[in-house]
Every structure is written in C-alpha cells, then in structure tokens.
PDB file of C-alpha atoms in Angstrom:
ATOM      1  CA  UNK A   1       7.638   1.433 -19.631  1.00  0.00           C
ATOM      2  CA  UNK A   2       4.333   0.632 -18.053  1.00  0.00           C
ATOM      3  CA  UNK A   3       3.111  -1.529 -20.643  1.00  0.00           C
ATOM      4  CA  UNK A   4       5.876  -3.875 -20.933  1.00  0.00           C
ATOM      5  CA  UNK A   5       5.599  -3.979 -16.659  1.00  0.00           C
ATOM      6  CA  UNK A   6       2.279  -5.137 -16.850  1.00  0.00           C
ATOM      7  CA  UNK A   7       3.156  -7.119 -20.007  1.00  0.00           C
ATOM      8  CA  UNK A   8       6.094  -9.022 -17.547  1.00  0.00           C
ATOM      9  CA  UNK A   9       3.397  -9.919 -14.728  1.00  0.00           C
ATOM     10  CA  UNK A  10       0.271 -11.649 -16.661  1.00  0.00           C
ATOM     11  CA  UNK A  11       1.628 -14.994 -15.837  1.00  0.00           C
ATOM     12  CA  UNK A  12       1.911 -13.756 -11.958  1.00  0.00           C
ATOM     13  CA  UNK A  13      -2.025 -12.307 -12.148  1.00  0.00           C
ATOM     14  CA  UNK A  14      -3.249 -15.440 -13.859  1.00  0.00           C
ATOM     15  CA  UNK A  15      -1.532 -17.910 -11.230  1.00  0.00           C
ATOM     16  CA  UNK A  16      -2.704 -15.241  -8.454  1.00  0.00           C
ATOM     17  CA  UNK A  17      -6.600 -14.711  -9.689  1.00  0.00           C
ATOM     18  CA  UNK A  18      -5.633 -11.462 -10.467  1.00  0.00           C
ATOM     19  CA  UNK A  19      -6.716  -9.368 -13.132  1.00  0.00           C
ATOM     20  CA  UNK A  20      -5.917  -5.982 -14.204  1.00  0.00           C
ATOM     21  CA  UNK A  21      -8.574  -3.160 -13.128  1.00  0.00           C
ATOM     22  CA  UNK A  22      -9.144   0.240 -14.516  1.00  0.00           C
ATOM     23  CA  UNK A  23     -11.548   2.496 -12.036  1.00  0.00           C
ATOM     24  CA  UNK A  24     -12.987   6.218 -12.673  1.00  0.00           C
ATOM     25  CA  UNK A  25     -13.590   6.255  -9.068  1.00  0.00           C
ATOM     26  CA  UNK A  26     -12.572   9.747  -7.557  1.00  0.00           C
ATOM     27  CA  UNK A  27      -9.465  10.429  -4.938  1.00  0.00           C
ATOM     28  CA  UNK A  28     -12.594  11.764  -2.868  1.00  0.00           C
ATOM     29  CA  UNK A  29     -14.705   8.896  -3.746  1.00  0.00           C
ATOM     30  CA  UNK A  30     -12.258   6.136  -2.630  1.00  0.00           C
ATOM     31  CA  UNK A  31     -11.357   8.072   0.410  1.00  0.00           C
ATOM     32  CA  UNK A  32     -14.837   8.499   1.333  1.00  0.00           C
ATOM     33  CA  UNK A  33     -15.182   4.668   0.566  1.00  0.00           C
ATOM     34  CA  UNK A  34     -12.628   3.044   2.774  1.00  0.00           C
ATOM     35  CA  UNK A  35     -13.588   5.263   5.542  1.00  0.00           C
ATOM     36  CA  UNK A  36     -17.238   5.027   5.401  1.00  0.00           C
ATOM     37  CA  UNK A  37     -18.008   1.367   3.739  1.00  0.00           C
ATOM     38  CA  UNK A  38     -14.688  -0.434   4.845  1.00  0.00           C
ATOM     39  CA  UNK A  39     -14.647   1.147   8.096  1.00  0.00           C
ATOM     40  CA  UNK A  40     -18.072   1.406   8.530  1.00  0.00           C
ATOM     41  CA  UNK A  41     -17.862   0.304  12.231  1.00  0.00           C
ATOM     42  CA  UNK A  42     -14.379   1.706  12.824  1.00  0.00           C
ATOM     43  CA  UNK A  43     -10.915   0.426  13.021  1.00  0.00           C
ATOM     44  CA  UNK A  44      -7.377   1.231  13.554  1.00  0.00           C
ATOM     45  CA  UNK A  45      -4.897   3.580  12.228  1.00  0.00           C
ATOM     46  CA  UNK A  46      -2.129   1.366  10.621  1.00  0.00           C
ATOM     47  CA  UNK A  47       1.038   2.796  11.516  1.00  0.00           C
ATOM     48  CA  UNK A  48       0.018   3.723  15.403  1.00  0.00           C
ATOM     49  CA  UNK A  49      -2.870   1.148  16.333  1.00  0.00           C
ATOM     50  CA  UNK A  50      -5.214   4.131  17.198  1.00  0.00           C
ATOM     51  CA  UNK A  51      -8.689   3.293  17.146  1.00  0.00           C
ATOM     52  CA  UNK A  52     -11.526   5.531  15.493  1.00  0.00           C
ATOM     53  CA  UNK A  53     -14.721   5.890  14.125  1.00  0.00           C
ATOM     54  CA  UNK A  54     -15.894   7.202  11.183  1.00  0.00           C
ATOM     55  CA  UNK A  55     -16.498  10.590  11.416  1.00  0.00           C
ATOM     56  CA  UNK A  56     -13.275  10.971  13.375  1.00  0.00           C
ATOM     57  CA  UNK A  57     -10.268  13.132  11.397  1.00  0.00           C
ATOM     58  CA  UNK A  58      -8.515  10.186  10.299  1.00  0.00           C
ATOM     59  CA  UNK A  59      -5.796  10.943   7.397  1.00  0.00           C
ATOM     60  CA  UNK A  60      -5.372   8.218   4.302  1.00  0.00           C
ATOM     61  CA  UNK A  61      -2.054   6.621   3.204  1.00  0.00           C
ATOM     62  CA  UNK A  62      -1.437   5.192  -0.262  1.00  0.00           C
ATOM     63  CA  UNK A  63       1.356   2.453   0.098  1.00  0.00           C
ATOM     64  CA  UNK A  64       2.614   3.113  -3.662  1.00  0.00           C
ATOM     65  CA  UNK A  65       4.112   6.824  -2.922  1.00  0.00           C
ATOM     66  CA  UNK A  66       2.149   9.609  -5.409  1.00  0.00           C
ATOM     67  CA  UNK A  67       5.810  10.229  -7.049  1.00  0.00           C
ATOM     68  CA  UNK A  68       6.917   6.987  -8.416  1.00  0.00           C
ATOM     69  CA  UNK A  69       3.311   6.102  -9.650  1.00  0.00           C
ATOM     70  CA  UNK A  70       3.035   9.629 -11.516  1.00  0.00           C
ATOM     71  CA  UNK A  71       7.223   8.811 -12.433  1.00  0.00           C
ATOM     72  CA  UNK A  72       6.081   5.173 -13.453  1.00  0.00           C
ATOM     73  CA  UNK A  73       3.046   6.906 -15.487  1.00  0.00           C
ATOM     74  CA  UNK A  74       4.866   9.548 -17.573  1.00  0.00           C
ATOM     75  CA  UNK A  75       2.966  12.872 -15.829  1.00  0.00           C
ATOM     76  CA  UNK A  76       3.934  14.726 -13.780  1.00  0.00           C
ATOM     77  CA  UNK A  77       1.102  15.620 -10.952  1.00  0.00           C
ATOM     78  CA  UNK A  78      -1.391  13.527  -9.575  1.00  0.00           C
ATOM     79  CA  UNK A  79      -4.147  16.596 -11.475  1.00  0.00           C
ATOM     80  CA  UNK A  80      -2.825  15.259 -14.830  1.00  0.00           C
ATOM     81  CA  UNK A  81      -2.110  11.691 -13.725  1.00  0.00           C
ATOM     82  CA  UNK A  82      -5.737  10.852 -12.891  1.00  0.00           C
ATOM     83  CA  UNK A  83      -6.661  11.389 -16.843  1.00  0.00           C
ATOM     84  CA  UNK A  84      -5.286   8.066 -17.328  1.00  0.00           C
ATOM     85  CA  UNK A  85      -7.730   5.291 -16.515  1.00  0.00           C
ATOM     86  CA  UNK A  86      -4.975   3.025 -15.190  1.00  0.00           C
ATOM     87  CA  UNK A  87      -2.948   5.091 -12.529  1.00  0.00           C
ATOM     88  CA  UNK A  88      -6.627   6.246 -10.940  1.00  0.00           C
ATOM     89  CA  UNK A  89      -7.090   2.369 -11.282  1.00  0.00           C
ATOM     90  CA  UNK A  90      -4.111   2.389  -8.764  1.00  0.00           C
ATOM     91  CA  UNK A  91      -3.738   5.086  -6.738  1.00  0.00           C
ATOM     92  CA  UNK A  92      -7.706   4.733  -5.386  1.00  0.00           C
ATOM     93  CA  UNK A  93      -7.285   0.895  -5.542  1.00  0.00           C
ATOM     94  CA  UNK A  94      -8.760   0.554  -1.678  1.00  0.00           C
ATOM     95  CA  UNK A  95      -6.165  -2.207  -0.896  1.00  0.00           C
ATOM     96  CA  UNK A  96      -3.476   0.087  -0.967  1.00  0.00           C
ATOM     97  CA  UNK A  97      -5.297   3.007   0.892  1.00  0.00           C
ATOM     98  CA  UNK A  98      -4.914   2.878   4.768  1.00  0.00           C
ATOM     99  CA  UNK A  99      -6.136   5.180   7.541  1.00  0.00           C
ATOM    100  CA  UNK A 100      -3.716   7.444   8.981  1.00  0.00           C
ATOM    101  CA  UNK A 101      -3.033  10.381  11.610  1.00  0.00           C
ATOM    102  CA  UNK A 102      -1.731  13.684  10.982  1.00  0.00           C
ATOM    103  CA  UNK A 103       1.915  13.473  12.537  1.00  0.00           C
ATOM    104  CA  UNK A 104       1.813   9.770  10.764  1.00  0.00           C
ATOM    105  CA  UNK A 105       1.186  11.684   7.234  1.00  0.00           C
ATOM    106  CA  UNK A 106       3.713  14.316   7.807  1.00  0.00           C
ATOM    107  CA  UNK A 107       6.499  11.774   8.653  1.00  0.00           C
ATOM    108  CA  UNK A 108       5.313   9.606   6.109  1.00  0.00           C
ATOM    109  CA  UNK A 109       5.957  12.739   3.735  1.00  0.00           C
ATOM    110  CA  UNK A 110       8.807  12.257   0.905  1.00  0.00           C
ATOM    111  CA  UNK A 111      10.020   9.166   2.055  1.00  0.00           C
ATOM    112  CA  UNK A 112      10.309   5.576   1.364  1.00  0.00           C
ATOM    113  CA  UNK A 113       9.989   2.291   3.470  1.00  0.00           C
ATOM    114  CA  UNK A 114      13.242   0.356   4.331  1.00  0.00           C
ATOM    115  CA  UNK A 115      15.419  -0.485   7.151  1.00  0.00           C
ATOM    116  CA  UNK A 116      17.292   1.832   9.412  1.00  0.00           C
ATOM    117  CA  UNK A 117      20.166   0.213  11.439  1.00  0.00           C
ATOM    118  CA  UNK A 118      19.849  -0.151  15.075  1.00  0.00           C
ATOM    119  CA  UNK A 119      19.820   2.573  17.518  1.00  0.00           C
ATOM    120  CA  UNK A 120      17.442   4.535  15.338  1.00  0.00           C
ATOM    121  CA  UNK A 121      15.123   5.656  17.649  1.00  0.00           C
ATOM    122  CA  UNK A 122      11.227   5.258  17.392  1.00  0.00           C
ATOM    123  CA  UNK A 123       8.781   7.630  17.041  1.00  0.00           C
ATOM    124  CA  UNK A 124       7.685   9.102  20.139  1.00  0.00           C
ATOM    125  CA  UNK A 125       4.226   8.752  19.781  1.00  0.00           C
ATOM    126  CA  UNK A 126       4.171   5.672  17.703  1.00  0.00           C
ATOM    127  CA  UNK A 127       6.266   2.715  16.630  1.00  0.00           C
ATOM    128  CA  UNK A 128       7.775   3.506  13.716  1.00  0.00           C
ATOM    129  CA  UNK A 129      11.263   4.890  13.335  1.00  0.00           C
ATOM    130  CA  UNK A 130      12.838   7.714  10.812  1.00  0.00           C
ATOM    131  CA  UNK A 131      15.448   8.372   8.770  1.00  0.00           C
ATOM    132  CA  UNK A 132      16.557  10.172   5.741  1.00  0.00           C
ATOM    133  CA  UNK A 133      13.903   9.619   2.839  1.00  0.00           C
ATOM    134  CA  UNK A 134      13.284   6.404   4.955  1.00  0.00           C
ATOM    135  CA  UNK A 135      10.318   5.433   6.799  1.00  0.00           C
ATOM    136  CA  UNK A 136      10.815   1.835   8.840  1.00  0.00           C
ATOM    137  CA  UNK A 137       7.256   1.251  10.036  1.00  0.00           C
ATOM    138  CA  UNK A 138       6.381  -0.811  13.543  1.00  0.00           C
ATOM    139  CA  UNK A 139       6.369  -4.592  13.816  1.00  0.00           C
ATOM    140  CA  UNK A 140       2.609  -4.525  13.516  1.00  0.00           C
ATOM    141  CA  UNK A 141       2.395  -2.754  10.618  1.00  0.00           C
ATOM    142  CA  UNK A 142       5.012  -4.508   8.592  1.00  0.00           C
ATOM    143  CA  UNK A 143       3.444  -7.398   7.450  1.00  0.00           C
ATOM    144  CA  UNK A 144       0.353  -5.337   6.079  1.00  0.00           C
ATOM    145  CA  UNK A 145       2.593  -2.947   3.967  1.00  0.00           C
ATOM    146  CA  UNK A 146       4.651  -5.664   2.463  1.00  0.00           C
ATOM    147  CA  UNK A 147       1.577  -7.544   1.593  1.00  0.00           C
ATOM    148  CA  UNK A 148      -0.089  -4.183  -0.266  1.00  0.00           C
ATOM    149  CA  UNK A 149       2.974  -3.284  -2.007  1.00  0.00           C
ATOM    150  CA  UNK A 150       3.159  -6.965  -3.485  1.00  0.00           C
ATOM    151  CA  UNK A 151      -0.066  -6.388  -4.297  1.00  0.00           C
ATOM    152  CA  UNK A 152       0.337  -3.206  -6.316  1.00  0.00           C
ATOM    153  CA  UNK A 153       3.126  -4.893  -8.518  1.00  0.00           C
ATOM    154  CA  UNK A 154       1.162  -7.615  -8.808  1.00  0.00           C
ATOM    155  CA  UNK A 155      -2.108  -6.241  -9.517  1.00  0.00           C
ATOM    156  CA  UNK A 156      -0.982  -3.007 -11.421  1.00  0.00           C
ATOM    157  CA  UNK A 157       2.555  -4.123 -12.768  1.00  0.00           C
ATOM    158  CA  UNK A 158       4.106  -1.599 -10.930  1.00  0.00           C
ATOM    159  CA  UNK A 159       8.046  -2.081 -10.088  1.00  0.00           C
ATOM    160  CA  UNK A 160       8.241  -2.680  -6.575  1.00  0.00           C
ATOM    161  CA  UNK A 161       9.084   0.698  -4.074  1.00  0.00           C
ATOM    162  CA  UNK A 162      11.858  -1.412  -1.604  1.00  0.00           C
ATOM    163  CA  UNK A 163      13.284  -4.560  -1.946  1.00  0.00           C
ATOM    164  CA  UNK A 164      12.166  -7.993  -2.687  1.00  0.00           C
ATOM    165  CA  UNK A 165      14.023  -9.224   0.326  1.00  0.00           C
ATOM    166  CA  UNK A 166      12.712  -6.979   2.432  1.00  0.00           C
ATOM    167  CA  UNK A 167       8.967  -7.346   1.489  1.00  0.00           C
ATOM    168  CA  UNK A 168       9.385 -10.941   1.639  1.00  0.00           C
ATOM    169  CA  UNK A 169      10.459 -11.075   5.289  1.00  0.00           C
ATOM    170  CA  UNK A 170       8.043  -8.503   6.925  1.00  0.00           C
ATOM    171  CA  UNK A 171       4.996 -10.730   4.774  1.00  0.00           C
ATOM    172  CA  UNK A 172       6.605 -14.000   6.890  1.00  0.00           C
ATOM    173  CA  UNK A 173       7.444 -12.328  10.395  1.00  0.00           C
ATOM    174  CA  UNK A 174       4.027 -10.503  10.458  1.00  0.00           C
ATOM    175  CA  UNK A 175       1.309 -12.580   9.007  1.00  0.00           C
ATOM    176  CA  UNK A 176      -1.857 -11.229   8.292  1.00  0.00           C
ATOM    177  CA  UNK A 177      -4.634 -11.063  11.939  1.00  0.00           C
ATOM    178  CA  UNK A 178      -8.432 -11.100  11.930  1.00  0.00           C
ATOM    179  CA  UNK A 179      -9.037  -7.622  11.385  1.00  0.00           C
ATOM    180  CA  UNK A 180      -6.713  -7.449   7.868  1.00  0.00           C
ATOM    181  CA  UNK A 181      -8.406 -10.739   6.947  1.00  0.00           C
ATOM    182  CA  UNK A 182     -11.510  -8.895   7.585  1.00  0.00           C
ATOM    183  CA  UNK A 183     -10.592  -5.356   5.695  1.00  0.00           C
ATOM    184  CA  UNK A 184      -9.717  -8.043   2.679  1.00  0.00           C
ATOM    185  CA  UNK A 185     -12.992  -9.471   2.434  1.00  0.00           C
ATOM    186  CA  UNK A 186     -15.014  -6.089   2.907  1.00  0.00           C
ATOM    187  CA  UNK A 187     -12.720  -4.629   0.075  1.00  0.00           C
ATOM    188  CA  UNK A 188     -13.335  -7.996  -2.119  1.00  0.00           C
ATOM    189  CA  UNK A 189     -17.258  -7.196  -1.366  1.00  0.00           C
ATOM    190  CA  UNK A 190     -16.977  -3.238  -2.743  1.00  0.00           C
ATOM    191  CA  UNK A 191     -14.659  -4.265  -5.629  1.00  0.00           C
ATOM    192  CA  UNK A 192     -14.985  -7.753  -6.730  1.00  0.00           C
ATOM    193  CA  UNK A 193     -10.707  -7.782  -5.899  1.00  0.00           C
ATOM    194  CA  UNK A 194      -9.287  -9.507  -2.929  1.00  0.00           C
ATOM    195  CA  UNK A 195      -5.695  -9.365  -2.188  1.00  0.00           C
ATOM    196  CA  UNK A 196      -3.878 -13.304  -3.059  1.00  0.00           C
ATOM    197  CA  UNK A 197      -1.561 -12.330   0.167  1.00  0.00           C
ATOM    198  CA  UNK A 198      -3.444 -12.079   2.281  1.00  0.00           C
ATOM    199  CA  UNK A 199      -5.185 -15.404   2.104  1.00  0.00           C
ATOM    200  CA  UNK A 200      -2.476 -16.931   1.716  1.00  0.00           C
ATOM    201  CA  UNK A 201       0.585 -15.366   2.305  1.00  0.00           C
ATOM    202  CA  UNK A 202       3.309 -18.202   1.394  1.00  0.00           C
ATOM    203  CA  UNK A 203       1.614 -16.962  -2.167  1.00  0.00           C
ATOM    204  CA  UNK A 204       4.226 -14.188  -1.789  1.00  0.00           C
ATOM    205  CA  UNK A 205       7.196 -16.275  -2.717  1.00  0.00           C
ATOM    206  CA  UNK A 206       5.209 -17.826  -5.560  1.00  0.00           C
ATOM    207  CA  UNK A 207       5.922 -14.193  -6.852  1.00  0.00           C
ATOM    208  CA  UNK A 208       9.371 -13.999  -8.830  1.00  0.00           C
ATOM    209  CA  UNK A 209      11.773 -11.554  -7.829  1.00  0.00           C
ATOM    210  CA  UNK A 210      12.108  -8.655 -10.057  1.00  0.00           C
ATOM    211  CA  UNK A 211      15.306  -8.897 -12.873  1.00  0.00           C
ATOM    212  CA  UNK A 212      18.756  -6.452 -11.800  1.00  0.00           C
ATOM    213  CA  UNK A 213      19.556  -4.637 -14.669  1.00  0.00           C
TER     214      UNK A 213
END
C-alpha cells in the first residue's frame, strides 16, 4: 500500500523539489533536535502561543498521528515501526514535529483534526476546541497544520489524515508569518528539506486532490 502511495506522488515531489528521505535519526534525537537546534533561542507552543525556552518542559506533537503512520506501515507499534527506514524517515521528519504543552498533548490524544460545528466551545486555556476523536485547532494554528500535513503526503506519500478541502482552506485563510518562515529555513539548514508550502503556499493547490474510491 505504501509503495504504490509514494509511487502516485513522484510527479507531485519532482514539480515541488521534493525528494523522498529515509533518516536513522532517533525519536530522542529529533526531539532533542527541534528543541535545542530549531528552537535554539526559543519559540512558541503551536496550539496555545505560549512562549518558552529551551530547557523549559515543552511536550512535542507529530502532525501525522502515530496510528495511521504505523496503520499506513503494516506494524503495529511505533517499537517495531521504527525498524523500517522510511516511517522513522517520517515520524522524526522535524517539519512535522511541533512543540507542545501537557494539557495540549492530552487533548490532542486519540483524535483527529477537522471541523466541529458552531457552538463548540474552546478550550479554556487555549484556542482550540474538542470533540469526539476531533481536534479543531485555533485560527493561528491552522494554517501551519494544513501546510505540514500537505507536506507529509507530499514528502512521504502518505494519504492525507482530513480532507483536501479542509487543508486547502486553513493553508489560504492562515498564511504562513515570520516566525514559520523562519522554523522552515532553520529546518532546511539541519536537513537539507524545506517545506514547498511554506514558501509558497498557492503551491498547495498545485497539489491534486487525492482519488474517492
């Protein structure tokens, strides 16, 4: 299944600049990475804006949940999973990988990102509302989710975890500010890898949308 996905999107990586990465960086290593070379002079948690510094007990998000990569890889725990080159390739790929809090991990926990209908309310520490196995985050945050998840499917020819739609219009309503253009760079520095949508984000619809079957 994985083969043929990444066999679909080699026209998409060439057009993008894109090529397909295998890594035998640790879960630790990355971690360590993005908080400690990315963030080397701090930054801000994605889903709440809070600032820190490394050092600080910051928590990291992967934007491609743990159970459809290991469901997309044929295993069946992330222990087993990282013996294949090309799911550590994208579960520590740093553009996916996000500093977190606590509360923000635990709601984050078993669900997916989507819409909730209004009068859903928000968090109360944070603006991002809740709902059964969904997970709608803030405004703010939108724009850099949608762009990372293209990415993924993109990068790793992973199927996409929400819809097209949806992806495309939190790219367009949120656009990418200094400090994600900044985050791109310093990842493209570490890994040689920048992410296409975030330079240019109309790239996005240059993407095709995946086939119903």
């Amino acid at each position: 299944m994985h083969t043929l996905a990444i066999r679909n999107t080699a026209h998409a990586l060439a057009a993008l600049g894109l090529t397909l990465a295998v890594s035998s960086v640790s879960a630790d290593s990355a971690e360590d990475q993005l908080i400690n070379e990315v963030y080397a002079d701090g930054g801000h948690t994605l889903y709440c804006g809070t600032s820190f510094m490394p050092g600080d007990r910051v928590r990291i998000d992967r934007i491609y949940p743990d159970r459809q990569l290991q469901q997309e890889f044929g295993c069946s725990s992330n222990r087993i999973c990282q013996n294949d080159p090309g799911y550590a390739a994208a579960r520590d790929d740093l553009h996916q990988m996000f500093p977190i809090e606590r509360q923000s991990e635990i709601d984050r926990r078993a669900t997916l990102f989507g819409e909730l209908r209004s009068g859903v309310p928000t968090s109360q520490r944070c603006d991002y509302r809740l709902g059964f196995q969904t997970f709608e985050p803030g405004d703010a945050a939108k724009g850099a989710v949608a762009r990372a998840m293209m990415y993924m499917h993109v990068q790793h020819g992973l199927p996409l975890v929400g819809t097209y739609e949806m992806l495309q219009r939190w790219n367009e309503t949120t656009p990418p500010d200094e400090a994600e253009r900044a985050r791109n760079a310093r990842i493209s520095e570490l890994t040689g890898r920048r992410n296409p949508f975030i330079d240019d984000p109309a790239s996005m619809r240059e993407v095709p949308a995946p086939a119903l079957f």
